Tab-separated table of C-alpha atoms in Angstrom:
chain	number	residue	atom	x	y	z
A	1	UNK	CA	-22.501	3.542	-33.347
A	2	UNK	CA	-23.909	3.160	-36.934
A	3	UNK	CA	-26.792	5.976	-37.252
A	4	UNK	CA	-29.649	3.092	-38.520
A	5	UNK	CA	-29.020	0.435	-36.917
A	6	UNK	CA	-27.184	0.533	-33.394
A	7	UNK	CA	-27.185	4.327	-32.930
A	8	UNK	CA	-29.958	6.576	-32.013
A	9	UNK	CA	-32.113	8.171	-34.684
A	10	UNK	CA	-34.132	11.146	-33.168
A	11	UNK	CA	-36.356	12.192	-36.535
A	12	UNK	CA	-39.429	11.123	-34.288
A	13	UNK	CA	-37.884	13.417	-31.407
A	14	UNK	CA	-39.469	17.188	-30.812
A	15	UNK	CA	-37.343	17.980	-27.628
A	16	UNK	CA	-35.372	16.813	-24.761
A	17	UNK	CA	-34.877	18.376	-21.770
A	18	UNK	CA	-33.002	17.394	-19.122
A	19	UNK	CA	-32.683	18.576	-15.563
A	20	UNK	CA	-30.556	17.483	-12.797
A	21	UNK	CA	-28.517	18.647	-9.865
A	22	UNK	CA	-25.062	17.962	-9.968
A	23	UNK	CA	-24.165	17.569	-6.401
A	24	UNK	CA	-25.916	14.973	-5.956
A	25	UNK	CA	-24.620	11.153	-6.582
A	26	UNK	CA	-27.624	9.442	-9.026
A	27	UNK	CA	-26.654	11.898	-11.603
A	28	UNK	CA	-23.578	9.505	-13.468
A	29	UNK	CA	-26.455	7.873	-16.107
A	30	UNK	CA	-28.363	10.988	-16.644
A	31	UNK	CA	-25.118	12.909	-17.005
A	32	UNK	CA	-23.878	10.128	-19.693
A	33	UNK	CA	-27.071	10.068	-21.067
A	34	UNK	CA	-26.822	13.515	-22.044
A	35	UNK	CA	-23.381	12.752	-23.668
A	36	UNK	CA	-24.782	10.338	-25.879
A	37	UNK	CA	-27.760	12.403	-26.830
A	38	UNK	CA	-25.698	15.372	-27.200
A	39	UNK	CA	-22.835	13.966	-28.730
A	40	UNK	CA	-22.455	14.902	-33.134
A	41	UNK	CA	-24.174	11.648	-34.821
A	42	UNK	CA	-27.270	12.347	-32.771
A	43	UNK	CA	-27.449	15.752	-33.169
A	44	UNK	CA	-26.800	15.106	-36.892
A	45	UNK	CA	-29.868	12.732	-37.204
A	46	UNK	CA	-32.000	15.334	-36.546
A	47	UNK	CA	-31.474	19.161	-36.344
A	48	UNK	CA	-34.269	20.212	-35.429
A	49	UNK	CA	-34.501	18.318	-32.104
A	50	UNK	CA	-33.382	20.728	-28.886
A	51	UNK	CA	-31.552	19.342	-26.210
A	52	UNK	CA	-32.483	21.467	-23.339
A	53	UNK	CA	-30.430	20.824	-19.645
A	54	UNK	CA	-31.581	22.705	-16.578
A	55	UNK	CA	-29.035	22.696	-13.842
A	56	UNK	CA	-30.294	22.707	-10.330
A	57	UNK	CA	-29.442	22.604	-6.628
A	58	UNK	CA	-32.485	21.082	-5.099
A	59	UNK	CA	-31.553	18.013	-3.825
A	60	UNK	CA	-34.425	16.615	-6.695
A	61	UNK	CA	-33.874	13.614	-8.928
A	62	UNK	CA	-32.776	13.789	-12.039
A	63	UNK	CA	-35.045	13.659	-14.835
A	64	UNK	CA	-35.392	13.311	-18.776
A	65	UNK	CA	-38.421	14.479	-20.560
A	66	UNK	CA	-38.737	13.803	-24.158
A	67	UNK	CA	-41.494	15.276	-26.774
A	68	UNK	CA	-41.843	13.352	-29.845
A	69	UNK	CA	-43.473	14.961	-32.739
A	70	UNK	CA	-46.993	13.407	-32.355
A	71	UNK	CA	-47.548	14.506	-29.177
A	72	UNK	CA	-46.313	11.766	-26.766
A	73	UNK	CA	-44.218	12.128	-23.673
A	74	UNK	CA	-41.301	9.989	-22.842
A	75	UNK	CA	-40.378	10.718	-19.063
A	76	UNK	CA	-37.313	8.880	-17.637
A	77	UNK	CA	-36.445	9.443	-13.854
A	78	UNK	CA	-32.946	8.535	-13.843
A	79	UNK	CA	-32.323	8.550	-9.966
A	80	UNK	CA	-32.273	4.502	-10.293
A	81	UNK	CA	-31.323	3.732	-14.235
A	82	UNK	CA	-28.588	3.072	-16.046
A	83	UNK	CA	-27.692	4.696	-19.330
A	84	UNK	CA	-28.172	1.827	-21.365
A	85	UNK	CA	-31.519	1.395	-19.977
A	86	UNK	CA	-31.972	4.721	-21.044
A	87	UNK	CA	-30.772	4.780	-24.173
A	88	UNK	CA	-32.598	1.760	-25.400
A	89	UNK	CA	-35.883	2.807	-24.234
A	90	UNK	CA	-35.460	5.847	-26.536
A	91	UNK	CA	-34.829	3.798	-29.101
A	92	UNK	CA	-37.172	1.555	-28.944
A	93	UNK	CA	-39.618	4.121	-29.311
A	94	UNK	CA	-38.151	6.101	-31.874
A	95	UNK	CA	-37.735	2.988	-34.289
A	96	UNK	CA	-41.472	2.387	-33.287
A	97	UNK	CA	-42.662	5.823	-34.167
A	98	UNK	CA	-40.480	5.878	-37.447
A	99	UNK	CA	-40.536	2.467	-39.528
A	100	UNK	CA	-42.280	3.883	-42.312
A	101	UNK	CA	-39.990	6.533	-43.443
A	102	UNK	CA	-36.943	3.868	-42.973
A	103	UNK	CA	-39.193	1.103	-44.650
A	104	UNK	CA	-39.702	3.360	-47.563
A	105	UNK	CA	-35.909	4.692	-47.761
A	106	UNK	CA	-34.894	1.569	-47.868
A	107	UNK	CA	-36.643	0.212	-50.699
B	1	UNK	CA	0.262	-68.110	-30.263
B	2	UNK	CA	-1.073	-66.803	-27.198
B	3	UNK	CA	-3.043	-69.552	-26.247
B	4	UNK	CA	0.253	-71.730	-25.887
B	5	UNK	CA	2.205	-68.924	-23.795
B	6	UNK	CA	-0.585	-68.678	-21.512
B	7	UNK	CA	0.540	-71.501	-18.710
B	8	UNK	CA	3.774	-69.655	-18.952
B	9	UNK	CA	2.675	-66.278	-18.545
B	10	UNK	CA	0.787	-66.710	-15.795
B	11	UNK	CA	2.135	-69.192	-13.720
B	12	UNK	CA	0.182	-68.536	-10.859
B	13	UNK	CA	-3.279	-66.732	-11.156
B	14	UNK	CA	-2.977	-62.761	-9.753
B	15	UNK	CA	0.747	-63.103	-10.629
B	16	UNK	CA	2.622	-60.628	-12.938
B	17	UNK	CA	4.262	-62.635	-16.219
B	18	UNK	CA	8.100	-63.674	-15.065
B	19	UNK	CA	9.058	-62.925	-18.593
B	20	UNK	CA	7.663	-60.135	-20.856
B	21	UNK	CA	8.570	-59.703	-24.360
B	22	UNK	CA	9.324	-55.953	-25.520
B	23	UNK	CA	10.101	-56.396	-29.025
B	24	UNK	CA	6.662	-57.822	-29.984
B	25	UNK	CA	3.985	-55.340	-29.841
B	26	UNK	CA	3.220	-51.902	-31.187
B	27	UNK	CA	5.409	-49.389	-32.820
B	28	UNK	CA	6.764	-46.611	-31.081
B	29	UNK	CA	3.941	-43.879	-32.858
B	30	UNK	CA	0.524	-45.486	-32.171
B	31	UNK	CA	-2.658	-44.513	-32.682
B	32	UNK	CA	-4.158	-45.907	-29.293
B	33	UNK	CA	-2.633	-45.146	-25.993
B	34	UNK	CA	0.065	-47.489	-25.587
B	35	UNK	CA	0.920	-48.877	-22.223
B	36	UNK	CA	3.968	-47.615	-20.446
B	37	UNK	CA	7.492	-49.274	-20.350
B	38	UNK	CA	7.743	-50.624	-16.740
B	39	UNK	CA	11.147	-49.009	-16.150
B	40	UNK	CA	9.667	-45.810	-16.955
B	41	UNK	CA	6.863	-46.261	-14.413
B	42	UNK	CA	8.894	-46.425	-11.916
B	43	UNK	CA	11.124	-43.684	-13.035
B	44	UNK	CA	8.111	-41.338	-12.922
B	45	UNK	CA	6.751	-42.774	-9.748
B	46	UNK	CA	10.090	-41.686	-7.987
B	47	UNK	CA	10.436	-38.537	-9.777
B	48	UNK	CA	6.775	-37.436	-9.026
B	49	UNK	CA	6.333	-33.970	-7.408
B	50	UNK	CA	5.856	-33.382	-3.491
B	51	UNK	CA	4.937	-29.742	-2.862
B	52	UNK	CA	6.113	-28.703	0.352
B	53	UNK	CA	3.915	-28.285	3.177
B	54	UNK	CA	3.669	-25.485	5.025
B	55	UNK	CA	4.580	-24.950	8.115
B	56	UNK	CA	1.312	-23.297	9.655
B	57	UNK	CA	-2.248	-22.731	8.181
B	58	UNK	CA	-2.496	-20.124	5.771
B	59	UNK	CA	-4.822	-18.156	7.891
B	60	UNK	CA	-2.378	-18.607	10.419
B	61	UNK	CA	0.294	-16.102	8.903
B	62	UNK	CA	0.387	-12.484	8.084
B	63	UNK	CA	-1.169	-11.837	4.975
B	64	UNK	CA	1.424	-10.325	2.355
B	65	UNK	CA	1.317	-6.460	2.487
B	66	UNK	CA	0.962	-4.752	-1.253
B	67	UNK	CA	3.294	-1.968	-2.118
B	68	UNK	CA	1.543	1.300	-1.981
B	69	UNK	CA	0.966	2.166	-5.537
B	70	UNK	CA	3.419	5.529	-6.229
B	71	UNK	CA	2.151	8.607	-8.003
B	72	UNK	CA	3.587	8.616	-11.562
B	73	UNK	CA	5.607	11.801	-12.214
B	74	UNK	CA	3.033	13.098	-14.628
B	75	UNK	CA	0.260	12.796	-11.578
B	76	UNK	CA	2.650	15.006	-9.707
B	77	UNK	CA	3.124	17.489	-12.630
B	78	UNK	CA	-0.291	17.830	-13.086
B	79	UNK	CA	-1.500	18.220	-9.022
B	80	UNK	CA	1.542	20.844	-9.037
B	81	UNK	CA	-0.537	22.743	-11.604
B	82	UNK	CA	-3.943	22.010	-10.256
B	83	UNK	CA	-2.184	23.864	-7.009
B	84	UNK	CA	-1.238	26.908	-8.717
B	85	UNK	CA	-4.511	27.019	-10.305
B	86	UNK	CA	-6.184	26.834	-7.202
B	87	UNK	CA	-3.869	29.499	-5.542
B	88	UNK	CA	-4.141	31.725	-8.337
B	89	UNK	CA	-7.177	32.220	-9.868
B	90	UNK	CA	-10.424	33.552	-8.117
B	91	UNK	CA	-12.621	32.068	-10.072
B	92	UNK	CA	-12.953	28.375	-11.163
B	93	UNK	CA	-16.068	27.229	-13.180
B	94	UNK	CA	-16.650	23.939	-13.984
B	95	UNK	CA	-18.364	23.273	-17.136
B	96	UNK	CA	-20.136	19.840	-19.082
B	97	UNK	CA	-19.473	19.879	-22.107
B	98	UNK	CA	-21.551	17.689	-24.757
B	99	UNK	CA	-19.251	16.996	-27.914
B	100	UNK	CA	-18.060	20.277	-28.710
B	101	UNK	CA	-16.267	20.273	-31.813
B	102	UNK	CA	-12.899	21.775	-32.644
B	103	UNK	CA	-13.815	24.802	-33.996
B	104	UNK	CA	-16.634	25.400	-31.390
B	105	UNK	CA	-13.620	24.994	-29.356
B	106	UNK	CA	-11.859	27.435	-30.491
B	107	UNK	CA	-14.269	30.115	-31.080
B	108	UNK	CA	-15.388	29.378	-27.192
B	109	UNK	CA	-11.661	29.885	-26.889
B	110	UNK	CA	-10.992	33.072	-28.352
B	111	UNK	CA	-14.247	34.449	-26.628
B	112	UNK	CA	-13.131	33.523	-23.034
B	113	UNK	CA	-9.209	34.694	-23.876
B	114	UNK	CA	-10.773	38.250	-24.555
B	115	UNK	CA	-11.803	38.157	-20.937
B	116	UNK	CA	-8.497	36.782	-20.263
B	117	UNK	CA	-10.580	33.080	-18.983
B	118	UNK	CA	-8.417	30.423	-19.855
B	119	UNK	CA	-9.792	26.622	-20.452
B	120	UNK	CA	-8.233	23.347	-19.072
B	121	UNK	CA	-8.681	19.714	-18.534
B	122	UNK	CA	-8.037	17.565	-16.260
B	123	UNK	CA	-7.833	13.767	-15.738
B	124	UNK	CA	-10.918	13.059	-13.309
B	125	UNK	CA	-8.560	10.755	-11.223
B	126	UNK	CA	-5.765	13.293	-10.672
B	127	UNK	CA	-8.583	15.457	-9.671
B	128	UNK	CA	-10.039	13.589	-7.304
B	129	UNK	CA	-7.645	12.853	-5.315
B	130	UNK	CA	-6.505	15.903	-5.205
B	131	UNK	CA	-10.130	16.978	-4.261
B	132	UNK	CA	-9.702	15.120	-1.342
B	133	UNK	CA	-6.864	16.027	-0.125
B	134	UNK	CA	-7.647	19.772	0.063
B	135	UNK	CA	-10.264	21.272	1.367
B	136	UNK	CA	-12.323	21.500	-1.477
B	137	UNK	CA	-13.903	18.432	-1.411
B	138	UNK	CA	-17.424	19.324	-2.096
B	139	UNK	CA	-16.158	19.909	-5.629
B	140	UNK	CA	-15.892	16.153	-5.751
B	141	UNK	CA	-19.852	15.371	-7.184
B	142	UNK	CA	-19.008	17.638	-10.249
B	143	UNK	CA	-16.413	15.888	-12.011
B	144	UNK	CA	-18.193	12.898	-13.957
B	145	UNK	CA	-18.302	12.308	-17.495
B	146	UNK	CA	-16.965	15.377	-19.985
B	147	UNK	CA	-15.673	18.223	-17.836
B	148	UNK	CA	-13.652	21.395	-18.813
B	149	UNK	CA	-12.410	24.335	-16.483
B	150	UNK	CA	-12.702	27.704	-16.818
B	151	UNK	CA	-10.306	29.298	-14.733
B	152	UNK	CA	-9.433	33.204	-14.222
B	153	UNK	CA	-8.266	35.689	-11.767
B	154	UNK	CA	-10.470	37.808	-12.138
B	155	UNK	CA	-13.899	37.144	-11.544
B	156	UNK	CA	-15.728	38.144	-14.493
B	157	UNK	CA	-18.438	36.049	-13.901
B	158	UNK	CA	-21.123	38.316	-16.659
B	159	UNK	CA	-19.196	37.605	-19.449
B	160	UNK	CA	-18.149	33.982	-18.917
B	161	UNK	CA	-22.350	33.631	-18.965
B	162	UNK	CA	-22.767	35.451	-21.850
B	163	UNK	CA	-20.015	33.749	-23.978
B	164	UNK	CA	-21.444	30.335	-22.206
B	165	UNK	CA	-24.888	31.593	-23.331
B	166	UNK	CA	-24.428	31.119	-26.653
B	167	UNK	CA	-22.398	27.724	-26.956
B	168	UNK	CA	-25.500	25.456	-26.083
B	169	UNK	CA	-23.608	22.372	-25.898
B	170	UNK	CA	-21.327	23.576	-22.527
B	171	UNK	CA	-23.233	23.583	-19.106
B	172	UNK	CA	-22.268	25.168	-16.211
B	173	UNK	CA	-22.750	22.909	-13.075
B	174	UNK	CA	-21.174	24.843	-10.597
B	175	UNK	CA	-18.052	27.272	-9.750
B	176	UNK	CA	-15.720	28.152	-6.643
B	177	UNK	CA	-15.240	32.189	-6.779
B	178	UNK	CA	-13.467	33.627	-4.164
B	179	UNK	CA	-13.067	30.797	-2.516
B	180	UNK	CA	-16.977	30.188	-2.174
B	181	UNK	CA	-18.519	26.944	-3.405
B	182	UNK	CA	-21.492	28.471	-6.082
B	183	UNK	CA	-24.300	26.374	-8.003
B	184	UNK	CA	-25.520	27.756	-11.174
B	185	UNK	CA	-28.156	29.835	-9.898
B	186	UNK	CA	-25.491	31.182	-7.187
B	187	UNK	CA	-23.751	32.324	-10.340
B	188	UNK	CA	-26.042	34.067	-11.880
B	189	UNK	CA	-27.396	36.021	-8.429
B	190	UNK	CA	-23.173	37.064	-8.381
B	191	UNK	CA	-23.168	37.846	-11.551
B	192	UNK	CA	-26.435	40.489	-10.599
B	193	UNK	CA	-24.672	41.770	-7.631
B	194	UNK	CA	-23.654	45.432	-8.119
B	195	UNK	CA	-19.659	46.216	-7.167
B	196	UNK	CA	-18.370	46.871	-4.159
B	197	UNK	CA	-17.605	50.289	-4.231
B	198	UNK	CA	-21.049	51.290	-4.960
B	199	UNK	CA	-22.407	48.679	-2.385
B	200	UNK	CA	-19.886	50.224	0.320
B	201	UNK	CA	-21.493	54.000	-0.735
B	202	UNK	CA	-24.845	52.537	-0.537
B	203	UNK	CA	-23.977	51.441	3.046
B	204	UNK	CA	-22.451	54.308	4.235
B	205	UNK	CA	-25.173	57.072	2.725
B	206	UNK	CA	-27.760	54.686	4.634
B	207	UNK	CA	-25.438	55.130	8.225
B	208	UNK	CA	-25.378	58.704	7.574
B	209	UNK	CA	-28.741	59.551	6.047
B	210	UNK	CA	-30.164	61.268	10.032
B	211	UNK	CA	-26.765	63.070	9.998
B	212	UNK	CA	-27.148	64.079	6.806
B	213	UNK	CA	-30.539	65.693	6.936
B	214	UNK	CA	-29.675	67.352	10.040
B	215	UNK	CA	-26.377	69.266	8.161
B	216	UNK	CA	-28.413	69.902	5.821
B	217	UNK	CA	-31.190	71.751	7.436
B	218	UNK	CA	-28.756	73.596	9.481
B	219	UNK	CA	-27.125	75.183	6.477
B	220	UNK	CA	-30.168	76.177	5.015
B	221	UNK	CA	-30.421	79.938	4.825
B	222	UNK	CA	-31.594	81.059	8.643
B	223	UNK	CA	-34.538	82.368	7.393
B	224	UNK	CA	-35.932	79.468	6.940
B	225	UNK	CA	-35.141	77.247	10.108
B	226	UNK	CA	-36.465	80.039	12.252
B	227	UNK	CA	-39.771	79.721	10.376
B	228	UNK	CA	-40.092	76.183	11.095
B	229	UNK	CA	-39.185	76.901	14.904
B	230	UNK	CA	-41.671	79.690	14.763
B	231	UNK	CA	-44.453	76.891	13.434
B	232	UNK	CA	-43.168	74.470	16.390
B	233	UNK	CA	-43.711	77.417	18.810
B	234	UNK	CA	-47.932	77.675	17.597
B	235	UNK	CA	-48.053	74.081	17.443
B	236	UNK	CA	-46.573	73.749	20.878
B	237	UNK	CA	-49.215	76.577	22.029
B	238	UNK	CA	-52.129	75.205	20.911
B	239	UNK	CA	-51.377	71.856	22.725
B	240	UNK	CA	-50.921	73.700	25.758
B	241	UNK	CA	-47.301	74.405	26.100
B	242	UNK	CA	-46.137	76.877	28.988
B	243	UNK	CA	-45.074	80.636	27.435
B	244	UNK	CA	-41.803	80.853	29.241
B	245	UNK	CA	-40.178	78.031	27.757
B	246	UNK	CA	-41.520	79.353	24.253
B	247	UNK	CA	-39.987	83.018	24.639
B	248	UNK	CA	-37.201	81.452	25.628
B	249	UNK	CA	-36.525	79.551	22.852
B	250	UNK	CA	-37.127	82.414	19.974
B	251	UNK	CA	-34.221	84.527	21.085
B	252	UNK	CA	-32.067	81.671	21.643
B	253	UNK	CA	-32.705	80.712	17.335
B	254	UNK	CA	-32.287	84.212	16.877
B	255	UNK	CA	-28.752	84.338	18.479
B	256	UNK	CA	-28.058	81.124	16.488
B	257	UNK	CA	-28.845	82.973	13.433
């Protein structure tokens, strides 16, 4: 996944936590999810960004609450979603939030 | 040309020609479809295919039974070790891990060998299925996505949290110790639990606490237990106790003594 264009670019992202219990069986997309997010060229994108993951055994869905830096909250509850559902949603809003700084980088 | 051959073409109308002319016409390589030499029209019609028709319906007949699919020898290999594993060690952890890289790896490594916790992986089908074929089968949920064990005899459950503590990227899910099933919060309450030797004092001192006192005050020095005796013997006379009973009882604690 290229970092601009197809991958995810967190700059706009404050923090992501995730919580979910993993004996339960709606946790596959969260759990990927949390790959993806986790995984190097994320991470890379943005250093400053923690990825949080709470690990419980309440029987409750699984959910994924973002902070971007401006204030907004992006909550996912991933009981019924798939990953790439997921995945673009976050992405769509983290192009949104950060066109300017690409715009301007790239000319 | 044609006009003249026409009467004797078609003798009669709806007739074939008696007489057809092969030379005159195309070349063999045309660009249009040319029309088929007669002989070999009837060549093909004879030769055409017939497929055979079967005897009954196919719904009618058993439907083909597929060979069981046989465990590759590596499958075996590697339930043979999940066995041992298993047997072995007391405590099995199973860990997410998020992209680690390789020398994350390998400091996480060296940490856990200290403790003598040693890290393996598994392919999640092998696993499964041999999940379900013991009696672990609750483990099953845990195993989606990146996985790594963390296996060791011992259960040294404080430090594998510590060492865990400070790799963000690996989360525990869950871990068998001692042949109990454990979430992560079941973990950490172990890992609080004080050790058995000074949970099996604690239980005994509490059995033994009445006992205890009772030894105790008897070995004071004498002195002492026939005061309190003495201050029974006003208490009991003040509430109206009979006299007897009480001179009875102060020679008997000073025979004792």
């Amino acid at each position: 996944m290229a970092a601009s264009r197809g991958g995810l670019v967190l700059k706009a992202v404050k923090k992501i936590m995730i919580q979910f219990c993993p004996f339960e069986n709606n946790v596959r997309s969260t759990r990927d999810f949390l790959t993806m997010v986790g995984s190097e060229k994320a991470r890379s994108t943005n250093i400053n960004c923690e990825v949080t993951t709470e690990v419980k055994h309440d029987k409750s869905e699984p959910v994924i609450d973002i902070t971007f830096i401006d204030g907004e909250r992006l909550v996912m509850k991933g009981a019924k979603l798939t990953t790439q559902e997921m995945l673009s949603a976050l992405q769509a809003r983290c192009s949104a939030k950060d066109p300017q700084a690409k715009a301007a980088a790239k000319k | 040309m044609a006009a003249t051959l026409c009467s004797r073409l078609f003798p009669r109308p709806g007739w074939l020609p008696l007489a057809q002319s092969i030379r005159h016409g195309s070349k063999a390589v045309t660009r249009h479809r040319k029309p088929v030499h007669i002989l070999k029209k009837k060549l093909m019609a004879i030769t055409e295919y017939i497929p055979p028709k079967p005897s009954a319906p196919p719904g009618a007949l058993a439907p083909p039974t597929r060979k069981a699919e046989q465990e590759s020898g590596l499958v075996k290999l590697l339930k043979k070790d999940l066995q041992t594993v298993f047997n072995e060690c007391k405590m099995v952890a199973v860990v997410h891990n998020n992209a680690t890289n390789s020398e994350d790896m390998l400091i996480l490594k060296h940490r856990l060998h200290r403790h003598n916790i040693s890290i393996k992986f598994f392919p999640h089908q092998v696993m499964r299925s041999f999940l379900a074929g013991s009696r672990y089968r609750n483990m099953e949920p845990l195993f989606i996505g990146q996985t790594a064990l963390f296996v060791s005899k011992e259960p040294k459950v404080r430090e594998m949290l510590q060492v865990l503590r400070g790799t963000p990227q690996m989360v525990l899910l869950g871990a068998l110790i001692e042949n109990t099933l454990l979430s992560q919060q079941g973990v950490v309450g172990y890992s609080r639990l004080p050790s058995l030797t000074s949970v099996q004092g604690e239980l005994v001192s509490g059995l033994t606490m009445m006992t205890s006192q009772t030894v105790s005050m008897l070995q004071h020095h004498p002195a002492h237990l026939s005061a309190l005796l003495q201050q029974h013997l006003k208490q009991q006379q003040t509430g109206g106790a009979t006299e007897p009973a009480a001179t009875e009882d102060a020679p008997k604690a000073e025979e004792a003594a």
